Amino acid sequence: MSIKLSPLEATQLKALEQLTHQLSPEQALWLSGYFQGLNHSPGIKSEEYVSSKTASDTQRTRLTILYGTHTGHSESIAKKLHEKAVANNIDSTITAMDEYNVRNLKDEKNLLVVVSTHGEGEPPLMAEDFHQFVTGKRAPKLKQLNYSVLALGDKSYKYFCKTGLDIDHALSSAGATPITPAVTCDVDYQSNAAQWIEKVIEVLSKQNLQTHVTENSEVTTDGQAIEYSPANPFRAKVLDKVRITGRESDKEVYHLEISLENSGMVYEPGDALGIIAQNPEKLVKEILSTLGHSASETVDTHAGKTTLEEALKHHYEVTILTRDILKNMPQKQAAKSLKPF
Ligand SMILES: Cc1cc2nc3c(=O)[nH]c(=O)nc-3n(C[C@H](O)[C@H](O)[C@H](O)COP(=O)(O)O)c2cc1C
């Protein structure tokens, strides 16, 4: 009996092997980031993505369009809106609500929602999770967000356009700023929808002209843009860490989610992440005082001459107690027994 470990067909695996065995480590790293990005860029296919990016992307207004539909009306309106946005040089992404990662809401700048109501004032199935998240207790503050809602419904129902109005109220309560007030549509939705599209595109196009924020930068309160680079890395917050290898596995592989909030950076397929590890300052100080060494002592390390404090902070594993450290402890030589990173 054979166990299939990969979801790929034999021919696909062969083609992949042929491609990957020629790759340099740098190219392989780039590709892994590329595939990761394709998975996590909601609602965009790679061709769409490439074709909608231009050299002036960093100057363009970013827009996310979400739709929640049951019979297709909201989706077709959202698609028209997306086409119009792209035609107006807005960096627009369109996504079905059930394919959208609600954690991204905190990073959105402009959000347009087109959603209908079904049942007795219920969201369409595909909008249930989004609706529950934004109207629920775990909803984040969204002060950075500009938004508008187009709510589809039918006046013959008791709860007219309730889902769209709930979402509008929830986003407003979270501190988001309306681009235009929510618009409700009865069964003959075309005219209201067209007017709403006109209005939101007009406002966003104006914003397009005023956007100064450049890529990889953040604007400080005094208006100065901070440029992040390998020499001035952005200190990102880890939102989630989940071990994805089984308990019996001796490999430890983790799924990490890292927030780019307030960095001015936008994740794109192909981007790679560098993690610059540093031992906790408090632990380093404790080691120095316990061993009776001075922080400014100069030491030779595998990375060159530096102070003992810098060496312990950046170049050695100091969280594992090894036999060598214990053996050297009485001679106060323990620092020399630390393993390099
Ligand atoms: C079974 C059913 C239940 C509905 N319930 C409501 C409702 O409670 N409130 C409302 O305003 N509209 C209600 N509607 C009307 C729809 O929201 C409306 O037809 C809308 O245009 C559908 O948009 P969609 O194709 O994007 O789902 C209901 C429609 C159906 C078929």
mmCIF file of C-alpha atoms and ligand atoms in Angstrom:
data_model
loop_
_atom_site.group_PDB
_atom_site.id
_atom_site.type_symbol
_atom_site.label_atom_id
_atom_site.label_comp_id
_atom_site.label_asym_id
_atom_site.label_seq_id
_atom_site.Cartn_x
_atom_site.Cartn_y
_atom_site.Cartn_z
ATOM 1 C CA MET A 1 0.000 0.000 0.000
ATOM 2 C CA SER A 2 1.352 3.437 -0.809
ATOM 3 C CA ILE A 3 0.483 6.656 0.985
ATOM 4 C CA LYS A 4 0.108 9.782 -1.135
ATOM 5 C CA LEU A 5 1.858 12.610 0.693
ATOM 6 C CA SER A 6 1.389 15.349 -1.886
ATOM 7 C CA PRO A 7 -1.821 16.663 -3.473
ATOM 8 C CA LEU A 8 0.044 16.956 -6.803
ATOM 9 C CA GLU A 9 -0.226 14.465 -9.656
ATOM 10 C CA ALA A 10 2.939 12.559 -10.600
ATOM 11 C CA THR A 11 3.422 14.683 -13.746
ATOM 12 C CA GLN A 12 3.025 17.916 -11.770
ATOM 13 C CA LEU A 13 5.500 16.703 -9.167
ATOM 14 C CA LYS A 14 7.996 15.892 -11.897
ATOM 15 C CA ALA A 15 7.596 19.329 -13.492
ATOM 16 C CA LEU A 16 8.047 20.933 -10.063
ATOM 17 C CA GLU A 17 11.202 18.923 -9.397
ATOM 18 C CA GLN A 18 12.582 19.933 -12.797
ATOM 19 C CA LEU A 19 11.973 23.588 -12.022
ATOM 20 C CA THR A 20 13.147 23.606 -8.435
ATOM 21 C CA HIS A 21 16.391 21.655 -8.730
ATOM 22 C CA GLN A 22 17.838 24.491 -10.844
ATOM 23 C CA LEU A 23 16.936 27.203 -8.340
ATOM 24 C CA SER A 24 19.440 29.058 -6.225
ATOM 25 C CA PRO A 25 18.535 29.314 -2.502
ATOM 26 C CA GLU A 26 17.585 32.951 -3.083
ATOM 27 C CA GLN A 27 15.259 32.076 -5.970
ATOM 28 C CA ALA A 28 13.675 29.256 -3.944
ATOM 29 C CA LEU A 29 13.036 31.637 -1.044
ATOM 30 C CA TRP A 30 11.431 34.160 -3.372
ATOM 31 C CA LEU A 31 9.181 31.465 -4.858
ATOM 32 C CA SER A 32 8.022 30.304 -1.453
ATOM 33 C CA GLY A 33 7.024 33.861 -0.619
ATOM 34 C CA TYR A 34 5.347 34.171 -3.997
ATOM 35 C CA PHE A 35 3.115 31.126 -3.454
ATOM 36 C CA GLN A 36 2.352 32.212 0.093
ATOM 37 C CA GLY A 37 1.288 35.596 -1.232
ATOM 38 C CA LEU A 38 -0.983 34.048 -3.838
ATOM 39 C CA ASN A 39 -2.768 32.137 -1.085
ATOM 40 C CA HIS A 40 -3.256 35.131 1.107
ATOM 41 C CA SER A 41 -4.144 37.857 -1.366
ATOM 42 C CA PRO A 42 -7.905 37.645 -1.033
ATOM 43 C CA GLY A 43 -9.907 37.392 -4.191
ATOM 44 C CA ILE A 44 -7.244 38.172 -6.732
ATOM 45 C CA LYS A 45 -5.879 35.845 -9.317
ATOM 46 C CA SER A 46 -2.262 36.200 -10.286
ATOM 47 C CA GLU A 47 -2.976 37.543 -13.796
ATOM 48 C CA GLU A 48 -5.418 40.096 -12.427
ATOM 49 C CA TYR A 49 -2.897 41.089 -9.829
ATOM 50 C CA VAL A 50 -0.070 41.625 -12.293
ATOM 51 C CA SER A 51 -2.206 43.475 -14.785
ATOM 52 C CA SER A 52 -3.682 45.870 -12.246
ATOM 53 C CA LYS A 53 -0.295 46.939 -10.823
ATOM 54 C CA THR A 54 1.569 49.859 -12.326
ATOM 55 C CA ALA A 55 4.700 51.790 -11.525
ATOM 56 C CA SER A 56 2.682 54.441 -9.726
ATOM 57 C CA ASP A 57 1.033 51.905 -7.386
ATOM 58 C CA THR A 58 2.547 53.461 -4.327
ATOM 59 C CA GLN A 59 0.664 56.685 -5.053
ATOM 60 C CA ARG A 60 -2.687 55.013 -5.682
ATOM 61 C CA THR A 61 -5.639 54.720 -3.349
ATOM 62 C CA ARG A 62 -6.082 51.164 -2.123
ATOM 63 C CA LEU A 63 -9.639 49.864 -2.122
ATOM 64 C CA THR A 64 -11.144 46.580 -0.975
ATOM 65 C CA ILE A 65 -14.588 45.657 -2.271
ATOM 66 C CA LEU A 66 -16.487 42.935 -0.416
ATOM 67 C CA TYR A 67 -19.756 41.405 -1.533
ATOM 68 C CA GLY A 68 -22.217 39.109 0.167
ATOM 69 C CA THR A 69 -24.884 37.681 -2.096
ATOM 70 C CA HIS A 70 -27.351 34.847 -2.407
ATOM 71 C CA THR A 71 -28.897 35.324 -5.833
ATOM 72 C CA GLY A 72 -26.039 37.222 -7.475
ATOM 73 C CA HIS A 73 -27.253 40.849 -7.520
ATOM 74 C CA SER A 74 -24.692 42.136 -5.017
ATOM 75 C CA GLU A 75 -21.897 40.311 -6.813
ATOM 76 C CA SER A 76 -22.741 41.858 -10.184
ATOM 77 C CA ILE A 77 -22.930 45.353 -8.643
ATOM 78 C CA ALA A 78 -19.589 44.780 -6.863
ATOM 79 C CA LYS A 79 -17.997 43.719 -10.159
ATOM 80 C CA LYS A 80 -19.246 46.882 -11.902
ATOM 81 C CA LEU A 81 -17.865 48.931 -9.027
ATOM 82 C CA HIS A 82 -14.503 47.155 -9.279
ATOM 83 C CA GLU A 83 -14.299 47.785 -13.049
ATOM 84 C CA LYS A 84 -15.087 51.450 -12.534
ATOM 85 C CA ALA A 85 -12.510 51.732 -9.741
ATOM 86 C CA VAL A 86 -9.775 50.161 -11.897
ATOM 87 C CA ALA A 87 -10.742 52.467 -14.782
ATOM 88 C CA ASN A 88 -10.219 55.379 -12.371
ATOM 89 C CA ASN A 89 -6.717 54.159 -11.504
ATOM 90 C CA ILE A 90 -7.751 52.991 -8.027
ATOM 91 C CA ASP A 91 -5.850 49.956 -6.693
ATOM 92 C CA SER A 92 -8.989 47.860 -6.236
ATOM 93 C CA THR A 93 -9.434 44.281 -5.016
ATOM 94 C CA ILE A 94 -12.775 42.483 -5.091
ATOM 95 C CA THR A 95 -13.490 39.562 -2.757
ATOM 96 C CA ALA A 96 -16.461 37.412 -1.793
ATOM 97 C CA MET A 97 -17.104 37.847 1.919
ATOM 98 C CA ASP A 98 -16.592 34.182 2.705
ATOM 99 C CA GLU A 99 -13.118 34.320 1.165
ATOM 100 C CA TYR A 100 -12.050 37.368 3.124
ATOM 101 C CA ASN A 101 -9.796 37.128 6.178
ATOM 102 C CA VAL A 102 -11.418 39.446 8.692
ATOM 103 C CA ARG A 103 -8.064 40.021 10.404
ATOM 104 C CA ASN A 104 -7.114 42.138 7.365
ATOM 105 C CA LEU A 105 -9.771 44.693 8.283
ATOM 106 C CA LYS A 106 -7.318 46.457 10.571
ATOM 107 C CA ASP A 107 -5.005 47.036 7.612
ATOM 108 C CA GLU A 108 -7.640 48.280 5.168
ATOM 109 C CA LYS A 109 -7.769 51.945 4.227
ATOM 110 C CA ASN A 110 -10.919 51.984 2.090
ATOM 111 C CA LEU A 111 -13.664 49.385 2.180
ATOM 112 C CA LEU A 112 -16.826 49.200 0.111
ATOM 113 C CA VAL A 113 -19.427 46.599 1.045
ATOM 114 C CA VAL A 114 -22.261 45.403 -1.192
ATOM 115 C CA VAL A 115 -24.519 42.994 0.662
ATOM 116 C CA SER A 116 -28.095 41.744 0.557
ATOM 117 C CA THR A 117 -30.460 40.509 3.276
ATOM 118 C CA HIS A 118 -32.193 37.118 3.241
ATOM 119 C CA GLY A 119 -34.293 34.911 5.488
ATOM 120 C CA GLU A 120 -36.027 37.116 8.019
ATOM 121 C CA GLY A 121 -33.420 39.850 8.186
ATOM 122 C CA GLU A 122 -30.499 37.389 7.994
ATOM 123 C CA PRO A 123 -27.221 37.760 6.100
ATOM 124 C CA PRO A 124 -26.757 35.603 3.006
ATOM 125 C CA LEU A 125 -24.840 32.421 3.912
ATOM 126 C CA MET A 126 -21.555 33.736 2.501
ATOM 127 C CA ALA A 127 -21.808 36.911 4.605
ATOM 128 C CA GLU A 128 -22.624 35.210 7.918
ATOM 129 C CA ASP A 129 -19.095 35.066 9.352
ATOM 130 C CA PHE A 130 -18.186 38.595 8.294
ATOM 131 C CA HIS A 131 -21.453 39.966 9.700
ATOM 132 C CA GLN A 132 -20.968 38.071 12.948
ATOM 133 C CA PHE A 133 -17.365 39.269 13.272
ATOM 134 C CA VAL A 134 -17.980 42.979 12.707
ATOM 135 C CA THR A 135 -21.133 43.068 14.832
ATOM 136 C CA GLY A 136 -19.630 40.859 17.555
ATOM 137 C CA LYS A 137 -17.621 41.524 20.695
ATOM 138 C CA ARG A 138 -14.274 40.666 19.089
ATOM 139 C CA ALA A 139 -14.627 43.374 16.429
ATOM 140 C CA PRO A 140 -11.487 45.534 16.307
ATOM 141 C CA LYS A 141 -11.328 49.323 16.400
ATOM 142 C CA LEU A 142 -11.168 50.570 12.805
ATOM 143 C CA LYS A 143 -10.234 54.219 13.104
ATOM 144 C CA GLN A 144 -7.973 54.013 10.038
ATOM 145 C CA LEU A 145 -10.831 52.850 7.822
ATOM 146 C CA ASN A 146 -12.997 54.748 5.326
ATOM 147 C CA TYR A 147 -16.019 52.772 4.234
ATOM 148 C CA SER A 148 -19.427 52.753 2.620
ATOM 149 C CA VAL A 149 -22.190 50.154 2.392
ATOM 150 C CA LEU A 150 -24.686 49.433 -0.358
ATOM 151 C CA ALA A 151 -27.491 47.369 1.195
ATOM 152 C CA LEU A 152 -29.779 45.310 -1.033
ATOM 153 C CA GLY A 153 -33.208 44.194 0.099
ATOM 154 C CA ASP A 154 -36.899 44.204 -0.471
ATOM 155 C CA LYS A 155 -39.298 46.640 1.217
ATOM 156 C CA SER A 156 -41.973 43.962 1.493
ATOM 157 C CA TYR A 157 -39.863 42.267 4.186
ATOM 158 C CA LYS A 158 -40.091 43.337 7.801
ATOM 159 C CA TYR A 159 -36.335 43.771 8.244
ATOM 160 C CA PHE A 160 -35.548 45.848 5.174
ATOM 161 C CA CYS A 161 -31.832 45.730 4.245
ATOM 162 C CA LYS A 162 -30.984 44.720 7.818
ATOM 163 C CA THR A 163 -27.642 43.025 7.040
ATOM 164 C CA GLY A 164 -26.186 46.024 5.215
ATOM 165 C CA LEU A 165 -27.461 48.418 7.860
ATOM 166 C CA ASP A 166 -26.046 46.221 10.658
ATOM 167 C CA ILE A 167 -22.625 46.249 8.974
ATOM 168 C CA ASP A 168 -22.812 49.999 8.417
ATOM 169 C CA HIS A 169 -23.655 50.571 12.075
ATOM 170 C CA ALA A 170 -20.915 48.178 13.248
ATOM 171 C CA LEU A 171 -18.195 49.828 11.138
ATOM 172 C CA SER A 172 -19.268 53.255 12.297
ATOM 173 C CA SER A 173 -19.236 52.099 15.948
ATOM 174 C CA ALA A 174 -15.708 50.752 15.398
ATOM 175 C CA GLY A 175 -14.594 54.287 14.587
ATOM 176 C CA ALA A 176 -14.486 53.980 10.782
ATOM 177 C CA THR A 177 -15.340 57.050 8.688
ATOM 178 C CA PRO A 178 -18.135 56.865 6.110
ATOM 179 C CA ILE A 179 -17.078 57.734 2.552
ATOM 180 C CA THR A 180 -20.784 58.263 1.876
ATOM 181 C CA PRO A 181 -23.817 57.349 4.009
ATOM 182 C CA ALA A 182 -25.148 53.802 3.482
ATOM 183 C CA VAL A 183 -27.570 53.464 0.576
ATOM 184 C CA THR A 184 -30.468 50.991 0.713
ATOM 185 C CA CYS A 185 -31.964 49.419 -2.410
ATOM 186 C CA ASP A 186 -35.378 47.893 -2.968
ATOM 187 C CA VAL A 187 -35.945 45.184 -5.612
ATOM 188 C CA ASP A 188 -35.393 47.679 -8.445
ATOM 189 C CA TYR A 189 -31.894 48.346 -7.181
ATOM 190 C CA GLN A 190 -30.184 49.481 -10.402
ATOM 191 C CA SER A 191 -30.638 53.226 -10.139
ATOM 192 C CA ASN A 192 -29.655 53.527 -6.435
ATOM 193 C CA ALA A 193 -26.700 51.215 -7.011
ATOM 194 C CA ALA A 194 -25.466 53.246 -10.003
ATOM 195 C CA GLN A 195 -25.714 56.506 -8.026
ATOM 196 C CA TRP A 196 -23.849 54.997 -5.074
ATOM 197 C CA ILE A 197 -21.075 53.762 -7.385
ATOM 198 C CA GLU A 198 -20.772 57.220 -8.967
ATOM 199 C CA LYS A 199 -20.525 58.900 -5.589
ATOM 200 C CA VAL A 200 -17.988 56.570 -3.944
ATOM 201 C CA ILE A 201 -15.759 56.536 -7.022
ATOM 202 C CA GLU A 202 -15.862 60.327 -7.131
ATOM 203 C CA VAL A 203 -14.721 60.562 -3.493
ATOM 204 C CA LEU A 204 -12.023 57.886 -3.857
ATOM 205 C CA SER A 205 -10.686 59.432 -7.074
ATOM 206 C CA LYS A 206 -10.189 62.717 -5.224
ATOM 207 C CA GLN A 207 -8.381 60.836 -2.478
ATOM 208 C CA ASN A 208 -6.188 59.263 -5.181
ATOM 209 C CA LEU A 209 -4.799 62.679 -5.992
ATOM 210 C CA GLN A 210 -4.108 63.437 -2.353
ATOM 211 C CA THR A 211 -2.354 60.196 -1.401
ATOM 212 C CA HIS A 212 1.219 60.918 -0.342
ATOM 213 C CA VAL A 213 2.084 57.839 1.634
ATOM 214 C CA THR A 214 4.908 56.012 -0.038
ATOM 215 C CA GLU A 215 5.603 52.305 0.066
ATOM 216 C CA ASN A 216 7.513 50.994 3.112
ATOM 217 C CA SER A 217 6.920 54.171 5.044
ATOM 218 C CA GLU A 218 4.803 55.433 7.878
ATOM 219 C CA VAL A 219 3.836 59.037 8.467
ATOM 220 C CA THR A 220 4.675 60.353 11.917
ATOM 221 C CA THR A 221 2.518 62.848 13.772
ATOM 222 C CA ASP A 222 4.754 65.696 12.574
ATOM 223 C CA GLY A 223 4.212 64.587 8.975
ATOM 224 C CA GLN A 224 7.650 62.958 8.514
ATOM 225 C CA ALA A 225 7.639 59.622 6.648
ATOM 226 C CA ILE A 226 9.619 56.844 8.336
ATOM 227 C CA GLU A 227 11.451 54.686 5.814
ATOM 228 C CA TYR A 228 11.828 51.055 6.846
ATOM 229 C CA SER A 229 14.718 49.042 5.472
ATOM 230 C CA PRO A 230 17.036 46.204 6.577
ATOM 231 C CA ALA A 231 19.064 48.867 8.416
ATOM 232 C CA ASN A 232 15.928 50.302 10.056
ATOM 233 C CA PRO A 233 13.625 47.292 10.362
ATOM 234 C CA PHE A 234 9.971 47.588 11.332
ATOM 235 C CA ARG A 235 9.174 45.969 14.698
ATOM 236 C CA ALA A 236 6.102 43.939 13.762
ATOM 237 C CA LYS A 237 3.684 42.384 16.227
ATOM 238 C CA VAL A 238 3.112 38.608 16.063
ATOM 239 C CA LEU A 239 -0.661 38.078 15.935
ATOM 240 C CA ASP A 240 -0.756 34.311 15.884
ATOM 241 C CA LYS A 241 1.653 31.412 16.332
ATOM 242 C CA VAL A 242 0.442 27.861 15.704
ATOM 243 C CA ARG A 243 2.622 24.769 15.527
ATOM 244 C CA ILE A 244 1.761 22.953 12.310
ATOM 245 C CA THR A 245 3.892 19.847 12.793
ATOM 246 C CA GLY A 246 2.427 16.965 14.803
ATOM 247 C CA ARG A 247 3.458 16.231 18.391
ATOM 248 C CA GLU A 248 5.335 13.112 17.340
ATOM 249 C CA SER A 249 7.370 15.036 14.764
ATOM 250 C CA ASP A 250 10.857 16.119 15.801
ATOM 251 C CA LYS A 251 10.618 19.146 13.490
ATOM 252 C CA GLU A 252 9.048 22.317 14.812
ATOM 253 C CA VAL A 253 7.333 24.252 12.037
ATOM 254 C CA TYR A 254 5.094 27.176 12.935
ATOM 255 C CA HIS A 255 2.408 29.154 11.169
ATOM 256 C CA LEU A 256 3.003 32.791 12.109
ATOM 257 C CA GLU A 257 0.806 35.793 11.442
ATOM 258 C CA ILE A 258 2.573 39.117 11.605
ATOM 259 C CA SER A 259 0.866 42.498 11.672
ATOM 260 C CA LEU A 260 2.067 45.237 9.325
ATOM 261 C CA GLU A 261 -0.281 47.718 10.988
ATOM 262 C CA ASN A 262 1.079 51.282 10.904
ATOM 263 C CA SER A 263 4.125 50.213 8.906
ATOM 264 C CA GLY A 264 2.912 51.646 5.606
ATOM 265 C CA MET A 265 4.013 48.344 4.052
ATOM 266 C CA VAL A 266 1.724 46.146 1.998
ATOM 267 C CA TYR A 267 2.425 42.440 1.631
ATOM 268 C CA GLU A 268 2.722 41.319 -1.976
ATOM 269 C CA PRO A 269 3.346 37.895 -3.525
ATOM 270 C CA GLY A 270 7.090 37.323 -3.686
ATOM 271 C CA ASP A 271 7.909 39.397 -0.615
ATOM 272 C CA ALA A 272 10.201 37.642 1.853
ATOM 273 C CA LEU A 273 10.391 38.205 5.571
ATOM 274 C CA GLY A 274 13.593 38.503 7.575
ATOM 275 C CA ILE A 275 13.390 37.760 11.273
ATOM 276 C CA ILE A 276 16.139 39.423 13.292
ATOM 277 C CA ALA A 277 16.313 37.500 16.546
ATOM 278 C CA GLN A 278 17.425 39.169 19.751
ATOM 279 C CA ASN A 279 17.658 37.744 23.243
ATOM 280 C CA PRO A 280 15.590 39.544 25.883
ATOM 281 C CA GLU A 281 17.476 42.491 27.404
ATOM 282 C CA LYS A 282 16.381 41.534 30.922
ATOM 283 C CA LEU A 283 17.772 38.014 30.566
ATOM 284 C CA VAL A 284 21.096 39.316 29.203
ATOM 285 C CA LYS A 285 21.442 41.705 32.171
ATOM 286 C CA GLU A 286 20.656 38.895 34.612
ATOM 287 C CA ILE A 287 23.303 36.649 33.037
ATOM 288 C CA LEU A 288 25.899 39.430 33.233
ATOM 289 C CA SER A 289 25.204 40.202 36.877
ATOM 290 C CA THR A 290 24.997 36.535 37.893
ATOM 291 C CA LEU A 291 28.322 35.765 36.228
ATOM 292 C CA GLY A 292 29.867 39.011 37.481
ATOM 293 C CA HIS A 293 30.883 40.250 34.052
ATOM 294 C CA SER A 294 30.727 43.842 32.837
ATOM 295 C CA ALA A 295 28.422 44.654 29.920
ATOM 296 C CA SER A 296 31.128 46.693 28.198
ATOM 297 C CA GLU A 297 33.809 43.973 28.305
ATOM 298 C CA THR A 298 35.174 43.401 24.795
ATOM 299 C CA VAL A 299 34.940 39.868 23.489
ATOM 300 C CA ASP A 300 35.909 38.021 20.315
ATOM 301 C CA THR A 301 32.921 36.328 18.735
ATOM 302 C CA HIS A 302 32.277 34.440 15.506
ATOM 303 C CA ALA A 303 30.814 37.755 14.281
ATOM 304 C CA GLY A 304 33.909 39.787 15.214
ATOM 305 C CA LYS A 305 34.927 41.908 18.214
ATOM 306 C CA THR A 306 32.047 43.358 20.226
ATOM 307 C CA THR A 307 30.923 44.055 23.786
ATOM 308 C CA LEU A 308 29.834 41.140 25.924
ATOM 309 C CA GLU A 309 26.337 42.626 26.226
ATOM 310 C CA GLU A 310 25.954 42.903 22.428
ATOM 311 C CA ALA A 311 27.333 39.391 21.994
ATOM 312 C CA LEU A 312 24.847 37.906 24.451
ATOM 313 C CA LYS A 313 21.996 39.891 22.963
ATOM 314 C CA HIS A 314 22.606 39.173 19.312
ATOM 315 C CA HIS A 315 25.059 36.356 18.726
ATOM 316 C CA TYR A 316 24.547 33.535 21.232
ATOM 317 C CA GLU A 317 21.845 31.168 22.420
ATOM 318 C CA VAL A 318 21.358 32.108 26.063
ATOM 319 C CA THR A 319 18.135 30.342 26.908
ATOM 320 C CA ILE A 320 19.438 26.770 27.080
ATOM 321 C CA LEU A 321 21.480 25.512 30.009
ATOM 322 C CA THR A 322 24.120 23.142 28.643
ATOM 323 C CA ARG A 323 26.543 20.770 30.382
ATOM 324 C CA ASP A 324 29.470 23.046 29.333
ATOM 325 C CA ILE A 325 27.938 26.102 31.014
ATOM 326 C CA LEU A 326 27.380 24.224 34.250
ATOM 327 C CA LYS A 327 30.921 22.806 34.156
ATOM 328 C CA ASN A 328 32.458 26.278 33.675
ATOM 329 C CA MET A 329 30.189 28.036 36.139
ATOM 330 C CA PRO A 330 32.604 27.972 39.126
ATOM 331 C CA GLN A 331 35.377 29.576 37.048
ATOM 332 C CA LYS A 332 33.021 32.341 35.895
ATOM 333 C CA GLN A 333 33.864 31.211 32.395
ATOM 334 C CA ALA A 334 30.316 30.190 31.588
ATOM 335 C CA ALA A 335 29.814 32.976 29.028
ATOM 336 C CA LYS A 336 32.508 31.350 26.884
ATOM 337 C CA SER A 337 30.526 28.108 26.797
ATOM 338 C CA LEU A 338 27.474 29.624 25.150
ATOM 339 C CA LYS A 339 26.574 28.300 21.743
ATOM 340 C CA PRO A 340 26.659 30.768 18.827
ATOM 341 C CA PHE A 341 23.344 31.370 17.005
HETATM 342 C C1 LIG B 1 -35.990 34.096 0.665
HETATM 343 C C2 LIG B 1 -35.676 35.549 0.646
HETATM 344 C C3 LIG B 1 -35.666 36.260 1.807
HETATM 345 C C4 LIG B 1 -35.417 37.636 1.809
HETATM 346 N N1 LIG B 1 -35.419 38.313 3.002
HETATM 347 C C5 LIG B 1 -35.234 39.659 2.981
HETATM 348 C C6 LIG B 1 -35.254 40.414 4.204
HETATM 349 O O1 LIG B 1 -35.459 39.892 5.293
HETATM 350 N N2 LIG B 1 -35.058 41.749 4.128
HETATM 351 C C7 LIG B 1 -34.825 42.394 2.944
HETATM 352 O O2 LIG B 1 -34.677 43.595 2.959
HETATM 353 N N3 LIG B 1 -34.781 41.700 1.777
HETATM 354 C C8 LIG B 1 -34.978 40.357 1.760
HETATM 355 N N4 LIG B 1 -34.929 39.660 0.588
HETATM 356 C C9 LIG B 1 -34.689 40.379 -0.685
HETATM 357 C C10 LIG B 1 -33.256 40.308 -1.201
HETATM 358 O O3 LIG B 1 -32.369 40.921 -0.318
HETATM 359 C C11 LIG B 1 -33.178 40.994 -2.559
HETATM 360 O O4 LIG B 1 -33.852 40.197 -3.509
HETATM 361 C C12 LIG B 1 -31.770 41.270 -3.050
HETATM 362 O O5 LIG B 1 -31.814 41.988 -4.274
HETATM 363 C C13 LIG B 1 -30.992 39.985 -3.275
HETATM 364 O O6 LIG B 1 -29.647 40.307 -3.534
HETATM 365 P P1 LIG B 1 -28.544 39.180 -3.784
HETATM 366 O O7 LIG B 1 -28.845 38.577 -5.145
HETATM 367 O O8 LIG B 1 -27.252 39.896 -3.816
HETATM 368 O O9 LIG B 1 -28.626 38.186 -2.707
HETATM 369 C C14 LIG B 1 -35.181 38.288 0.585
HETATM 370 C C15 LIG B 1 -35.169 37.567 -0.607
HETATM 371 C C16 LIG B 1 -35.427 36.216 -0.580
HETATM 372 C C17 LIG B 1 -35.442 35.452 -1.893
#
